[in-house]
Structure formats: C-alpha cells, structure tokens
Short mmCIF file of C-alpha atoms and ligand atoms in Angstrom, two decimals:
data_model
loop_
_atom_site.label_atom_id
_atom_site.label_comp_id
_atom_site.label_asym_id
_atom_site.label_seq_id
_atom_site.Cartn_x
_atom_site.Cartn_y
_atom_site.Cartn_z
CA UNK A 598 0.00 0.00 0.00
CA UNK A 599 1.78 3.09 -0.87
CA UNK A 600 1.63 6.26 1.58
CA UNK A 601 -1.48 8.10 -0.46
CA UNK A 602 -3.45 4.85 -0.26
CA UNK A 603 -2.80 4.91 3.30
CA UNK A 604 -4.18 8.51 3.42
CA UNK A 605 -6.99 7.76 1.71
CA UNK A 606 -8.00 4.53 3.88
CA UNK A 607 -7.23 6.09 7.02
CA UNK A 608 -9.61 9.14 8.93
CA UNK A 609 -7.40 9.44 11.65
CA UNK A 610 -6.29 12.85 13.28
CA UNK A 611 -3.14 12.86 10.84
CA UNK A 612 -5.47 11.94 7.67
CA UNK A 613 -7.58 14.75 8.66
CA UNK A 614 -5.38 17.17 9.35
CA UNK A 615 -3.78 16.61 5.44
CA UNK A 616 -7.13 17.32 4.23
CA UNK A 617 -6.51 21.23 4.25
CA UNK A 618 -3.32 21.49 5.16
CA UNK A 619 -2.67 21.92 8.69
CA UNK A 620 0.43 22.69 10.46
CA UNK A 621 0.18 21.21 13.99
CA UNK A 622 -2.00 19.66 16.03
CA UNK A 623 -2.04 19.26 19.89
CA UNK A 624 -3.95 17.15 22.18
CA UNK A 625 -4.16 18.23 25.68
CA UNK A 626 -4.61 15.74 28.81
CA UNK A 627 -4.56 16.45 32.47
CA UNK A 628 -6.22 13.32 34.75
CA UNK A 629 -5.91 15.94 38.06
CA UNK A 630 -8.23 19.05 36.24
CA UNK A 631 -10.11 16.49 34.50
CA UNK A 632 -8.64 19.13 31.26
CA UNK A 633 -9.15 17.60 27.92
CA UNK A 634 -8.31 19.88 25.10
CA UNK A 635 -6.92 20.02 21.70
CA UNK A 636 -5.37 23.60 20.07
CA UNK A 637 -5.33 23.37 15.87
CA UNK A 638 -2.64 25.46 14.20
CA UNK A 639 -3.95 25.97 10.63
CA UNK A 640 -1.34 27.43 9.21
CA UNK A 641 1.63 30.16 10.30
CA UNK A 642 3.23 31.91 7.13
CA UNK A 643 1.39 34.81 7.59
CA UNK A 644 2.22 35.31 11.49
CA UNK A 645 1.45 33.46 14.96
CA UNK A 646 -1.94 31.44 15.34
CA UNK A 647 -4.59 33.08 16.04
CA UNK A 648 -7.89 32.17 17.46
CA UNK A 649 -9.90 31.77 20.49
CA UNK A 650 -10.44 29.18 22.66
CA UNK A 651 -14.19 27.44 22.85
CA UNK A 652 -15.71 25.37 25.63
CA UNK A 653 -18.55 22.40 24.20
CA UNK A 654 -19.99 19.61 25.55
CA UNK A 655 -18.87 17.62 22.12
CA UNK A 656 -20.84 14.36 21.23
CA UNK A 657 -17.39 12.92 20.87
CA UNK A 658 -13.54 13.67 20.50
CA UNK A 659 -14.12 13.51 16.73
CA UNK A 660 -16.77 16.22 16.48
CA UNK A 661 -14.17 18.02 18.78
CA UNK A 662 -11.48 17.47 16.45
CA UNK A 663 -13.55 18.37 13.69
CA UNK A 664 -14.77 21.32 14.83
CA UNK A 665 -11.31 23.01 15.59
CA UNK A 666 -10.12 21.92 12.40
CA UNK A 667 -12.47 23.70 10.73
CA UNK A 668 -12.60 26.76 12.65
CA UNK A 669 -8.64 27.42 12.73
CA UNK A 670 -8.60 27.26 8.96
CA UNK A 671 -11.44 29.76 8.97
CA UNK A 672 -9.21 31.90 11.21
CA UNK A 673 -6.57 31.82 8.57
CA UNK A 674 -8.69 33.15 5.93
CA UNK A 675 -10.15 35.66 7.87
CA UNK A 676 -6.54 37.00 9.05
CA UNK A 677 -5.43 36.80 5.78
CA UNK A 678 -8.28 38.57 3.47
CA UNK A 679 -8.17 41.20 6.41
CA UNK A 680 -4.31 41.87 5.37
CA UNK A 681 -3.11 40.92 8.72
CA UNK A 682 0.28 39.25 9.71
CA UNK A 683 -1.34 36.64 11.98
CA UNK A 684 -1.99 32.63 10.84
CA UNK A 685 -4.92 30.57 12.08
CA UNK A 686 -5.67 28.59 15.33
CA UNK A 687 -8.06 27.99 17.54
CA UNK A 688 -8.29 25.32 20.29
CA UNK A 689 -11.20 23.62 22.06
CA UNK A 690 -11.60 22.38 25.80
CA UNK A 691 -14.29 19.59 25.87
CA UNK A 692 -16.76 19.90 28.09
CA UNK A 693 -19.85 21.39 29.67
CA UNK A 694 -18.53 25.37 30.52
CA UNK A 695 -21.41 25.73 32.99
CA UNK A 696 -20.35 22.25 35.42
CA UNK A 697 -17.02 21.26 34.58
CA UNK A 698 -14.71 24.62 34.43
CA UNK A 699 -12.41 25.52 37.37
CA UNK A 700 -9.33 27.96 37.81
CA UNK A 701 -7.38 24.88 37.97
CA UNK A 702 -8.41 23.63 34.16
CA UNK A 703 -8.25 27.01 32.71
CA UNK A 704 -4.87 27.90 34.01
CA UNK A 705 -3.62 23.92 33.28
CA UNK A 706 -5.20 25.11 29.46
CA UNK A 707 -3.04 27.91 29.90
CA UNK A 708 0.32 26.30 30.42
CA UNK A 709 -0.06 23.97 27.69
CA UNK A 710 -1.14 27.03 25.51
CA UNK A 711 2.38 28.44 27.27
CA UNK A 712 4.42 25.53 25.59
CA UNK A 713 4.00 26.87 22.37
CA UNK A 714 6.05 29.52 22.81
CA UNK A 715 3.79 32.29 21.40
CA UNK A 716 3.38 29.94 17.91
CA UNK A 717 -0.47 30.02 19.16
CA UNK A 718 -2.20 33.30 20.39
CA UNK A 719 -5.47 32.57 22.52
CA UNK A 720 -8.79 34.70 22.89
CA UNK A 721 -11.86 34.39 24.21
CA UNK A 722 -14.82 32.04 22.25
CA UNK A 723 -17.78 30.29 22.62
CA UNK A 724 -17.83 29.03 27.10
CA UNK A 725 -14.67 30.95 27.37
CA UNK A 726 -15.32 34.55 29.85
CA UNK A 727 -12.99 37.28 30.06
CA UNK A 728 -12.89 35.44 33.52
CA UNK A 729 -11.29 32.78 32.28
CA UNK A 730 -9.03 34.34 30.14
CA UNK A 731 -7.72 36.29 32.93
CA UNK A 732 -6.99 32.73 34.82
CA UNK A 733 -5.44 31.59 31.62
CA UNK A 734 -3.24 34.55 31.53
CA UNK A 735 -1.91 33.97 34.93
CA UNK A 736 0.26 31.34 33.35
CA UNK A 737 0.89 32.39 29.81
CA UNK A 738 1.33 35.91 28.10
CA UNK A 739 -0.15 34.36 24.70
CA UNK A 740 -3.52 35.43 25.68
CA UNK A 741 -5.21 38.71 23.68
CA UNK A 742 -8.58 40.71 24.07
CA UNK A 743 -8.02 40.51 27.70
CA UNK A 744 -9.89 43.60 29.54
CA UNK A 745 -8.31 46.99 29.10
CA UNK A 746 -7.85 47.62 32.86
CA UNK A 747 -5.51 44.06 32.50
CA UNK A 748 -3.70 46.13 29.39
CA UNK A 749 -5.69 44.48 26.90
CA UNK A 750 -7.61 45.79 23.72
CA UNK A 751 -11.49 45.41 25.76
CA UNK A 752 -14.64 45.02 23.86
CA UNK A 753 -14.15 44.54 19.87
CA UNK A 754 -17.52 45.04 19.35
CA UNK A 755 -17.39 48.57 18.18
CA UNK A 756 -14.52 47.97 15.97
CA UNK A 757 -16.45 44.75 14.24
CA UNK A 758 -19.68 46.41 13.80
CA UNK A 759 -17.52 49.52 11.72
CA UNK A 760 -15.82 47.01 9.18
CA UNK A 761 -19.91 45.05 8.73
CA UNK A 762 -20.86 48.82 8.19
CA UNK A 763 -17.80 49.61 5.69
CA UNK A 764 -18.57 46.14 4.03
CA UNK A 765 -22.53 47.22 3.78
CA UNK A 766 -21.48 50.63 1.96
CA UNK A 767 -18.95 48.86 -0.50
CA UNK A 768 -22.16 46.34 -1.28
CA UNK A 769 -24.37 49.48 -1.91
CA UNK A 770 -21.53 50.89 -3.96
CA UNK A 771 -21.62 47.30 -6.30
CA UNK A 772 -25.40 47.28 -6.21
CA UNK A 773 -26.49 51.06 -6.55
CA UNK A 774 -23.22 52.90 -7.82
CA UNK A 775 -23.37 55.15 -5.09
CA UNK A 776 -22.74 54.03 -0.93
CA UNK A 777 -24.97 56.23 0.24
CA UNK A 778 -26.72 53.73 2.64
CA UNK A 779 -29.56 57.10 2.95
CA UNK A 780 -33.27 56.05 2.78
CA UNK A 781 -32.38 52.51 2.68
CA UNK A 782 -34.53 49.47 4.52
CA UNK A 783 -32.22 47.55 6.32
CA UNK A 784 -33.38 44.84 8.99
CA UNK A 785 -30.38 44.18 11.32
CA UNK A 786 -31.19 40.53 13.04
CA UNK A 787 -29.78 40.55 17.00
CA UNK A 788 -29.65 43.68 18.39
CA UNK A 789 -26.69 42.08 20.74
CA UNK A 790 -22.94 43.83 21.06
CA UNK A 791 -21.96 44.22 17.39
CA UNK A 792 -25.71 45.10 16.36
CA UNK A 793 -26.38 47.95 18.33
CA UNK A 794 -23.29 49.72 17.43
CA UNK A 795 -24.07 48.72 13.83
CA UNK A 796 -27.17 50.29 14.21
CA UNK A 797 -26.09 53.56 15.65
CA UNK A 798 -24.01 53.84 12.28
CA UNK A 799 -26.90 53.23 10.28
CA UNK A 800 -29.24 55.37 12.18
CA UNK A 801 -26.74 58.47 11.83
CA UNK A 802 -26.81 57.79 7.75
CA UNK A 803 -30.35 58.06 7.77
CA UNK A 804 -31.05 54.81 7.18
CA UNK A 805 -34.46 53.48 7.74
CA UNK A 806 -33.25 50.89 10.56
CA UNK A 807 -35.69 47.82 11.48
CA UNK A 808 -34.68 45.53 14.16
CA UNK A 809 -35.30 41.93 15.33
CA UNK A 810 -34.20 39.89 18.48
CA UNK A 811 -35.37 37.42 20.98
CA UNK A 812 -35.12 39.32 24.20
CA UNK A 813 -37.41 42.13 24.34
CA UNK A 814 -35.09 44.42 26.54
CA UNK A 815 -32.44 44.62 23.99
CA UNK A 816 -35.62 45.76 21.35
CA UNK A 817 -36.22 48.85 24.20
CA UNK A 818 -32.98 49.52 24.71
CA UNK A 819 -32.52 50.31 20.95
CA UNK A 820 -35.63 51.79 20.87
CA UNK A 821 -35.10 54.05 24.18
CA UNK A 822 -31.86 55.49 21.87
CA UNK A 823 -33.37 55.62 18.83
CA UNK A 824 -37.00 56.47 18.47
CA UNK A 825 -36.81 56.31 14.32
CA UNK A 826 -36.21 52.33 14.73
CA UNK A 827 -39.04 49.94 13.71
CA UNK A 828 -39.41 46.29 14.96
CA UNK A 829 -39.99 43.27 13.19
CA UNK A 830 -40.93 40.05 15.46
CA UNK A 831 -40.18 36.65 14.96
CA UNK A 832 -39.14 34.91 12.01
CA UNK A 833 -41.37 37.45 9.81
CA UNK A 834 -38.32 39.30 8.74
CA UNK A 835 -37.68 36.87 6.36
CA UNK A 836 -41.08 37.75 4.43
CA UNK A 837 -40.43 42.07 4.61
CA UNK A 838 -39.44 43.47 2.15
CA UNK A 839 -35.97 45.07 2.58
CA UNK A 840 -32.77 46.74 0.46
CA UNK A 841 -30.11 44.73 3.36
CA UNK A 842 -30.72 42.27 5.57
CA UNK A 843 -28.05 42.35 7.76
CA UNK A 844 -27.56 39.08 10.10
CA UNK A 845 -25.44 39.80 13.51
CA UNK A 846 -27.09 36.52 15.69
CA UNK A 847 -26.05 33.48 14.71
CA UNK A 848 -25.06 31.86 11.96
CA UNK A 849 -26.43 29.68 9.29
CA UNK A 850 -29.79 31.91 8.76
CA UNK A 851 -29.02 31.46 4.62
CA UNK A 852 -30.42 28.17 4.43
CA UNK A 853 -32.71 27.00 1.81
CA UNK A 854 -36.10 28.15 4.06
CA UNK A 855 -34.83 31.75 4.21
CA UNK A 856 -33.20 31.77 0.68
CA UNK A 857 -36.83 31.31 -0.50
CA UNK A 858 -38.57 33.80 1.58
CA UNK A 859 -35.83 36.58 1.46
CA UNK A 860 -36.52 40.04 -0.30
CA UNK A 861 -33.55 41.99 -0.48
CA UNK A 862 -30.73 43.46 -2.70
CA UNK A 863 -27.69 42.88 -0.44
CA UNK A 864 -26.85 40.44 2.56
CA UNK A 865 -24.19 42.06 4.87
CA UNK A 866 -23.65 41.25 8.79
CA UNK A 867 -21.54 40.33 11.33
CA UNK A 868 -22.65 36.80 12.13
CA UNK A 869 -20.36 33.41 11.51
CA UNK A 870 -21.23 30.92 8.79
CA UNK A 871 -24.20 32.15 7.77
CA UNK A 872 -24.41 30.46 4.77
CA UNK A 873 -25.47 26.88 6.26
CA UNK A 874 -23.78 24.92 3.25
CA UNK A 875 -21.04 27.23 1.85
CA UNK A 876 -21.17 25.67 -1.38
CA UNK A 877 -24.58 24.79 -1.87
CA UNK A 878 -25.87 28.48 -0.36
CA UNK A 879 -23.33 30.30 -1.82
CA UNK A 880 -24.09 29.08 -4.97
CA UNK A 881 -28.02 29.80 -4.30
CA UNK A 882 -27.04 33.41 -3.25
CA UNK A 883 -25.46 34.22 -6.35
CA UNK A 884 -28.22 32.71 -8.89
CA UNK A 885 -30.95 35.17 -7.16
CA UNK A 886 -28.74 38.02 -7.82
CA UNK A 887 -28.23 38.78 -4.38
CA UNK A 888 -25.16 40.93 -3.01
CA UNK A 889 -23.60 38.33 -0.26
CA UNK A 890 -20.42 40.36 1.54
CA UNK A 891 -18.76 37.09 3.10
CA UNK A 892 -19.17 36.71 6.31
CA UNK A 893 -15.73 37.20 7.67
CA UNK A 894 -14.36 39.58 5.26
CA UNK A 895 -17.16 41.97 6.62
CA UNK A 896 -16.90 40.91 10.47
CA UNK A 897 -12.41 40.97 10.39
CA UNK A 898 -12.55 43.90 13.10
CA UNK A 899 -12.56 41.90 15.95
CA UNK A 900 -9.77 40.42 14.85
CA UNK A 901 -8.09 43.38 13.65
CA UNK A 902 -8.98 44.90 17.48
CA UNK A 903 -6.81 42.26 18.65
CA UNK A 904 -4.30 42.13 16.67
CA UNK A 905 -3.67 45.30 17.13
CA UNK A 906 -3.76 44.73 20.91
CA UNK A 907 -0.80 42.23 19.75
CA UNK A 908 1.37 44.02 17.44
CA UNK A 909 0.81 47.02 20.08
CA UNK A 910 -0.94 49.40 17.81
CA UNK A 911 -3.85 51.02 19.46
CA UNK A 912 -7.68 51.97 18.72
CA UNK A 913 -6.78 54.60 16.01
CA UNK A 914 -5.12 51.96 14.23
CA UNK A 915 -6.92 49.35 14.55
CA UNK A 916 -10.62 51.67 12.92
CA UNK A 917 -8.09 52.66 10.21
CA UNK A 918 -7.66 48.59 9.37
CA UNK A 919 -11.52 48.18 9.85
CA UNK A 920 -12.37 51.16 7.16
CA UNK A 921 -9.69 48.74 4.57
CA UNK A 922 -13.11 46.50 4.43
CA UNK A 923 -14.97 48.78 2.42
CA UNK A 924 -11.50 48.12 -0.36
CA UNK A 925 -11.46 44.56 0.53
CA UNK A 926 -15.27 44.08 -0.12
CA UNK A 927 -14.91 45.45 -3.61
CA UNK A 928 -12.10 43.65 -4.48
CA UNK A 929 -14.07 40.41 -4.03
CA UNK A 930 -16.78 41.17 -5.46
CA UNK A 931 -15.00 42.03 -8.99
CA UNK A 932 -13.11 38.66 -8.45
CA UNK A 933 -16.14 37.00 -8.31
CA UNK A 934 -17.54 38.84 -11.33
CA UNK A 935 -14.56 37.69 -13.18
CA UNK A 936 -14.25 34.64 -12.16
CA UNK A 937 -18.11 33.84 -12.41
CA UNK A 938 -18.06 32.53 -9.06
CA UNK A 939 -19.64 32.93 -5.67
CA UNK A 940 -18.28 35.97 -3.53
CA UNK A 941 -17.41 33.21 -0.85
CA UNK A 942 -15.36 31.46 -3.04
CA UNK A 943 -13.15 34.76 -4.55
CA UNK A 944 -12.83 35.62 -0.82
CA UNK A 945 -11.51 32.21 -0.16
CA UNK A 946 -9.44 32.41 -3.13
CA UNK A 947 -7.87 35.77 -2.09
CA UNK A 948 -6.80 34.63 1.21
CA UNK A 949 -5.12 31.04 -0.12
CA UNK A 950 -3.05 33.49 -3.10
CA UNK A 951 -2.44 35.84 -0.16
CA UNK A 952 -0.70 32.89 1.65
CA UNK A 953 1.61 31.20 -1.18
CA UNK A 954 2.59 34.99 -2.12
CA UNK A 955 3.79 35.50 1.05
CA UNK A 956 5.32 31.80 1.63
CA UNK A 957 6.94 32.73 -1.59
CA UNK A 958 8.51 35.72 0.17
CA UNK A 959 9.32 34.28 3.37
CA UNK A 960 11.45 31.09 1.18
CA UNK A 961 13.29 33.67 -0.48
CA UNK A 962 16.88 35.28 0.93
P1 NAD B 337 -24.35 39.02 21.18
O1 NAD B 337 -24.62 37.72 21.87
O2 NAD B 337 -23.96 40.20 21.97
O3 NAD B 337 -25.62 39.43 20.28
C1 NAD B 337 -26.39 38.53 19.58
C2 NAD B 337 -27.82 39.03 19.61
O4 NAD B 337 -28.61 38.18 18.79
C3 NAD B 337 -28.43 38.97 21.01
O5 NAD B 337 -29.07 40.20 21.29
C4 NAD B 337 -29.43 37.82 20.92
O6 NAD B 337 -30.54 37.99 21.76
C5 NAD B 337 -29.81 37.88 19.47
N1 NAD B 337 -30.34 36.64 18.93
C6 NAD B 337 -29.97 35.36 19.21
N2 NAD B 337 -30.70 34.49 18.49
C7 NAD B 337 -31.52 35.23 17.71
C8 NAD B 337 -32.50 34.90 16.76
N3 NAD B 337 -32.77 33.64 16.43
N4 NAD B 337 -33.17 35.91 16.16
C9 NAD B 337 -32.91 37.20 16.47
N5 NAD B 337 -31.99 37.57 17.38
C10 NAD B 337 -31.31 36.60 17.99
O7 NAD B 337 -23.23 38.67 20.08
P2 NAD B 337 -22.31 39.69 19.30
O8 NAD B 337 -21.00 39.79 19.98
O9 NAD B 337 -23.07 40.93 18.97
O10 NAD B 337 -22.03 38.86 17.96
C11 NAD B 337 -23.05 38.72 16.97
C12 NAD B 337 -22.57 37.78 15.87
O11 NAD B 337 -21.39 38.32 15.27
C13 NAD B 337 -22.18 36.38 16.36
O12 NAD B 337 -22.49 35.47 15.34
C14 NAD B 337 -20.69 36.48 16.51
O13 NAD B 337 -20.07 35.21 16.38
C15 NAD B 337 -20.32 37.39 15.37
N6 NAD B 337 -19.07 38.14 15.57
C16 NAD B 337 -18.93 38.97 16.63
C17 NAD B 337 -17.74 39.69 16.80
C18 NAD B 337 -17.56 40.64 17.96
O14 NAD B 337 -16.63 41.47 17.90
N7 NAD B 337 -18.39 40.60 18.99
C19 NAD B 337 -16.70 39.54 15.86
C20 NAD B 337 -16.88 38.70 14.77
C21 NAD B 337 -18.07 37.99 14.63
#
C-alpha cells in the first residue's frame, strides 16, 4: 500500500489534518483538572496562530477534532483577506462550561497554551469569559482581548460592527453605484454587542433601521436610543421586504427556508457561517442576484482589534484597518464577477493566493 493509499483509507487525526493542510496539532490531557483539550494550528506563514479558545460539551472527540479543524482554517482566511500578519488557530476544551470549568483547568489550558512559545495566540470564544481568560493569563502571556484595565484591547464590538458597516457601503456601492446607505430598509437581526453599534451607524446615515431579536429588553434599549427604529418580530423578517438584511445573531440563517422567503438586494452582517452549506448556499445566493459580503471579510474587526492589541498598535489603528473593508469588499466582489463565481469562493481564493505569495517571500533570501 503506498503512503497516499494509506491517506486515503485512514480518517485518523493525521489523515484529517492533510485534508486542508494543517500545520500542527495538539492534544491536551490532564487526569488531576479532568482538562481535555486540543489547540489546531492551521497554518503560520502569515504570522502566529490566532484564534480563540471554545468550551462544548462535544458528542465525541471527533466532532471536537472536527470542529477546531475547521474553525482554525477559517481563522486563517479571515486574518489573511483582512491583510493581517497573523496565521490561524483555535483550540477547544471539551466539556460542559457551565459544570465542569475551574481555575485549575483554565490555568492547566493555559500552560499547555504556554508551551507553544507564542506559535499560538489565545482569545476568548464560545464558554470561554474574560474570567477565564484572565486565569489563563496567569500562566501564559499568549492570551489577547483581555480587559483593558488588565492592558488588553477590551470590547471589539465597536470595531467589528464599523468594518460590517464599511462592508454594507462597498455592497451598496456594487449594487447602486453610489454608498450612500440614505433612505435605505435595512433589517439588522440581534440587536446584541456588534448590532447595536451597527445600528447607531446606520441610524446616523439616515437609514431606515428595522430591528429583530429574541429578548425584548435589547428591542427597548434600541428603541429608548433611537425612536426612528421599527421592529420586526419573529421569524417574519424573512417575508419584509428590505434593500439589506443584515444578520449579527447566529449563523447559518441562509439556508434553503430563508433563501426562498428573502426580499432583499444585499446580505451584509456580522454573524459566523451564515451560509449553512457554503457551497450549496453560496451558490443559491449568487443565482438570485443577491449581493452576499462574506461573512468574515465583513466581520475581520474583531480580529483586527486584537491584533492590534498584539502588534501594540492602538484603537486609532486598529478603525483605520476596519475602514480597509470597504477596499477589501470590492475587491471580491470584482473577483467574483470575473471569475463567475460565488463571492465566498473569490474571498476564499484571495486569502489562499495571499498565503503562497507571502510563503513565496518568506522562502526567499
Ligand atoms: P451578542 O450575543 O452580543 O448578540 C447577539 C444578539 O442576537 C443577542 O441580542 C441575541 O438575543 C440575538 N439573537 C440570538 N438568536 C436570535 C434569533 N434567532 N433571532 C434574532 N436575534 C437573535 O453577540 P455579538 O458579539 O453581537 O455577535 C453577533 C454575531 O457576530 C455572532 O455570530 C458572533 O459570532 C459574530 N461576531 C462577533 C464579533 C464581535 O466582535 N463581537 C466579531 C466577529 C463575529
């Protein structure tokens, strides 16, 4: 059996890992914490590994595996359309955050995070509290978006919900030839962190904002600040008719159901994976005509907030990166017109050349 035969036969960790490329894996044990944890490192030719760290009760090691395989490539893309000198990790601690997390697993977490000698940079996730962190950073100084008051960047909210907003001006620009966002309908879904400040942009262009969320008190809280904002309950926003609809919940809301329903021009918002099958939905999106600004080409400023917590730049700096999104948008969007292809797919594209140009570089004396 020769060696790719063995690959192909084979669906181990290793097997896996050679599916997209992946640098380094790392499997975490500690009997005395009860700490089991595994930290991906997609890929470093851009910079250090970045990505946070997530907390799940997984079904089983494999999901586990799975999952931060697939989210510490994503973290390389993201870092690399967003023109940053960072690579892609991420790392997962299974388990149940609510029952099973103690100062003694998260700073255990932290030492093996420690042992990499800075090649992986951790952050807060899914289960993970700026609590933790905090515990984690007791025993490692490859921790970022720790609180300001520790010396850390604080709250990327603001800076994420600028770049969705620069993104959502560059798709009006493509759609309408002009990125006035003015008179517009836009219907921003979860009125959480990112969505209020999103909306406060949107409000001050004049935009005619409607909002939609699951807790009432976030609704009045928007409402209490903005008066002009209408509300849309439930799952009807997917039958209103609207210029944007701009997700910032959760992710996967393009799915064949809404894809159907949906009445809108452009599709811009800060949400993860919203496409639920990136092929399949991304292919869907761009045979209605629709405007899709991928996901985490638009929503890069939280990473950008923390990167420039690590390279040591400061707030200034890191809004000046954010406003590149409006450029970055455009550019995909013509690759994808020239190409023929799905916006998801140039933007994947442009962070993969991104990487061999600069692997190029880096080979070269
Ligand atoms: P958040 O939890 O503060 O806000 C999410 C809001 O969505 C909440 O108000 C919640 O009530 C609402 N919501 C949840 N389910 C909903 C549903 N089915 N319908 C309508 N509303 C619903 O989170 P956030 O930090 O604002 O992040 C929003 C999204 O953006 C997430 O997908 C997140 O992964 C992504 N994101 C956030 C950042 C950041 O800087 N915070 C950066 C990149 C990506």
């Amino acid at each position: 059996m020769t060696a790719n035969e063995t690959k192909a036969t084979t669906n181990g960790p290793l097997s896996q890992m050679s599916l997209n490329d992946h640098e380094q894996v790392v499997f975490c044990n500690d009997n005395t914490t009860g700490l089991k944890a595994i930290i991906a490192i997609h890929n470093t030719t851009l910079g250090p590994a970045l990505g946070g760290t997530r907390m799940w009760s997984y079904a089983s090691e494999g999901e586990a595996l799975h999952d931060v395989l697939r989210l510490s490539r994503g973290m390389s893309y993201k870092a690399a359309v967003a023109g940053l000198n960072l690579g892609g990790g991420k790392a997962v601690i299974i388990g149940d955050a609510r029952k099973e997390k103690t100062e003694a697993l998260m700073r255990r977490f932290g030492k093996f995070v420690n042992s990499l000698g800075g090649k992986y940079i951790t952050a807060e996730d899914v289960g993970i509290s700026t609590r933790d962190m905090e515990q984690v950073f007791m025993e490692t100084k490859h921790v970022t978006g720790i609180p300001e008051a520790l010396g850390g960047s604080g709250d990327p909210s603001p800076v994420t919900a600028y770049g969705v907003y620069m993104g959502m001006k560059a798709s009006a620009k493509e759609r309408w030839g002009n990125d006035s966002l003015a008179g517009k309908k836009i219907v921003v879904q979860g009125v959480g962190h990112v969505g209020s400040y999103l909306v406060d942009h949107l409000v001050k262009e004049e935009a005619k904002v409607w909002i939609n969320d699951i807790y009432e008190d976030r609704i009045q809280a928007i409402k209490t600040k903005h008066a002009s904002v209408e509300v849309v309950a439930g799952d009807a926003l997917y039958d209103l008719d609207m210029d944007i609809y701009a997700p910032c919940a959760l992710g996967g809301t393009l799915n064949d159901e809404s894809l159907n329903r949906l009445k809108c021009s452009i599709i811009c918002g800060a949400a993860n994976n919203q496409l639920a099958n990136e092929s399949v939905h991304g292919e869907i999106v761009m045979k209605k005509g629709l405007i899709y600004a991928p996901d985490y080409v638009v929503n890069a400023g939280g990473l950008i907030n923390v990167y420039s917590e690590v390279a040591g730049f400061g707030r200034d700096y890191a809004n000046l990166q954010a406003e590149n999104i409006y450029n970055t948008t455009l550019r995909i969007f013509e690759l994808a017109k020239s190409g023929n292809i799905p916006t998801y797919l140039a933007a994947n594209r442009l962070a993969e050349e991104r990487i061999q140009s600069i692997a190029h570089i880096r080979k070269s004396r």
